[in-house]
Amino acid sequence: MANCVCSLLIMVLYVMLLPSIIVTSIAPSSNYTSTNEEHQALLQSGWWYAYQNISDHCYWDGVFCNEAGSVTQIYPDYLSIPPLEELRRIQKLNVSAFPNLVYLDLNGMALTGTIPKEISTLTKLTYLVLSNNCLQGNKMLPKTLLF
């Protein structure tokens, strides 16, 4: 009888702890995937071309990350974007790759094009500056950002 109670207690503990063990083992790889997508989006924009040899994008100028390594702020104030028209298009930055983005300041970068509709999917975005660019449209901005 004591063995049955002990076995039952162990089984209950196992069932209670199993979800946390699974979440713990899955979380790092999904976080890695997310930060890797962010890294790739920054590189593919062409705006951080000079940082290709620095593997951790959290150390790039104008990129700020949380403790998990996910981008929370993009403020490329000191970046020197090459004068190629293709790189001046705001669509070069895949904003949907940054689920934890809170702060996006692209002021004065001489960007062109239409404001990406994907900006409306950034649920954590609270600060957006697109002034001093040649952008069109505001219908896709989240209502929480419109004054």
XYZ file of C-alpha atoms in Angstrom:
147
model
C 0.000 0.000 0.000
C 2.826 2.413 0.842
C 4.438 1.659 -2.527
C 1.166 2.506 -4.315
C 0.858 5.841 -2.492
C 4.495 6.657 -3.180
C 4.115 5.738 -6.870
C 0.937 7.802 -7.123
C 2.658 10.794 -5.512
C 5.580 10.530 -7.920
C 3.159 10.290 -10.871
C 1.261 13.416 -9.710
C 4.510 15.370 -9.321
C 5.638 14.218 -12.754
C 2.386 15.320 -14.399
C 2.521 18.677 -12.596
C 6.152 19.367 -13.526
C 6.078 18.043 -17.100
C 4.615 21.208 -18.695
C 7.283 23.417 -17.132
C 10.026 21.032 -18.254
C 8.675 21.085 -21.815
C 8.319 24.884 -21.880
C 11.827 25.333 -20.510
C 13.313 23.063 -23.141
C 11.368 24.676 -26.008
C 11.689 28.353 -25.084
C 15.389 28.858 -25.812
C 15.137 27.506 -29.352
C 12.049 29.584 -30.176
C 13.753 32.678 -28.734
C 16.817 31.859 -30.829
C 14.610 31.615 -33.925
C 13.032 34.989 -33.169
C 16.332 36.762 -32.567
C 17.831 35.099 -35.646
C 14.929 36.452 -37.743
C 15.557 39.905 -36.280
C 19.250 39.628 -37.086
C 18.484 38.617 -40.670
C 15.931 41.430 -41.098
C 18.501 43.995 -39.983
C 21.119 42.606 -42.372
C 18.695 42.356 -45.283
C 17.734 45.998 -44.884
C 21.266 46.865 -45.987
C 21.326 49.635 -43.402
C 23.722 47.761 -41.131
C 26.005 46.503 -43.915
C 29.092 47.564 -41.945
C 28.174 45.219 -39.073
C 28.132 41.926 -40.971
C 31.140 40.652 -39.019
C 29.577 41.345 -35.606
C 27.376 38.346 -34.913
C 25.311 39.825 -32.062
C 23.028 42.514 -33.486
C 22.436 43.861 -29.976
C 25.887 45.465 -30.243
C 25.113 47.290 -33.479
C 24.686 51.073 -33.459
C 21.039 52.054 -33.244
C 19.812 48.611 -32.136
C 18.796 47.985 -28.538
C 17.707 44.621 -27.140
C 16.084 43.196 -24.039
C 17.793 40.592 -21.823
C 16.613 37.781 -24.105
C 18.379 39.384 -27.075
C 15.202 40.505 -28.830
C 15.164 43.945 -30.460
C 13.085 46.491 -28.516
C 14.407 49.726 -30.029
C 15.644 50.758 -33.441
C 17.208 54.189 -33.476
C 19.725 54.314 -36.331
C 20.577 57.970 -35.749
C 24.252 57.597 -36.579
C 23.954 55.123 -39.435
C 25.240 56.172 -42.782
C 22.995 54.505 -45.337
C 24.666 54.259 -48.730
C 23.107 56.716 -51.189
C 21.529 53.949 -53.261
C 17.852 54.616 -53.964
C 17.045 50.944 -53.343
C 18.342 51.156 -49.761
C 16.358 54.339 -49.099
C 13.041 52.489 -49.351
C 11.440 52.015 -45.947
C 10.228 48.586 -47.047
C 13.850 47.367 -46.840
C 13.315 46.996 -43.090
C 11.012 44.044 -42.439
C 9.303 45.469 -39.349
C 7.210 42.337 -38.823
C 10.405 40.517 -37.785
C 10.494 42.531 -34.525
C 7.637 41.330 -32.274
C 9.048 43.080 -29.191
C 9.727 46.425 -30.841
C 8.659 49.301 -28.580
C 10.591 52.212 -30.082
C 11.163 52.899 -33.780
C 12.805 56.178 -34.723
C 13.693 56.555 -38.404
C 13.831 60.353 -38.302
C 15.842 62.058 -41.031
C 17.000 58.959 -42.890
C 15.729 60.276 -46.269
C 13.545 57.201 -46.636
C 11.024 56.894 -49.460
C 7.970 54.767 -50.165
C 4.739 53.935 -48.419
C 4.597 53.370 -44.672
C 4.562 49.559 -44.315
C 1.191 48.144 -43.281
C 3.076 45.659 -41.087
C 3.713 48.457 -38.608
C 0.109 47.944 -37.508
C 1.001 44.416 -36.326
C 3.597 45.642 -33.822
C 1.474 45.363 -30.685
C 4.204 46.610 -28.329
C 5.140 49.662 -30.397
C 4.541 52.837 -28.388
C 6.987 55.279 -29.973
C 7.194 55.866 -33.721
C 9.053 58.690 -35.473
C 9.037 58.837 -39.273
C 9.537 62.589 -39.703
C 11.966 64.180 -42.160
C 11.533 61.422 -44.720
C 9.628 61.252 -48.013
C 6.994 58.745 -46.933
C 3.369 58.380 -47.976
C 0.258 57.218 -46.154
C -0.830 56.898 -42.552
C -3.864 54.636 -42.886
C -1.888 51.625 -41.736
C -0.596 53.122 -38.505
C -1.995 51.671 -35.300
C -4.746 53.894 -33.905
C -2.889 53.964 -30.593
C -0.062 55.880 -32.296
C -2.273 58.468 -33.998
C -2.977 61.676 -32.136
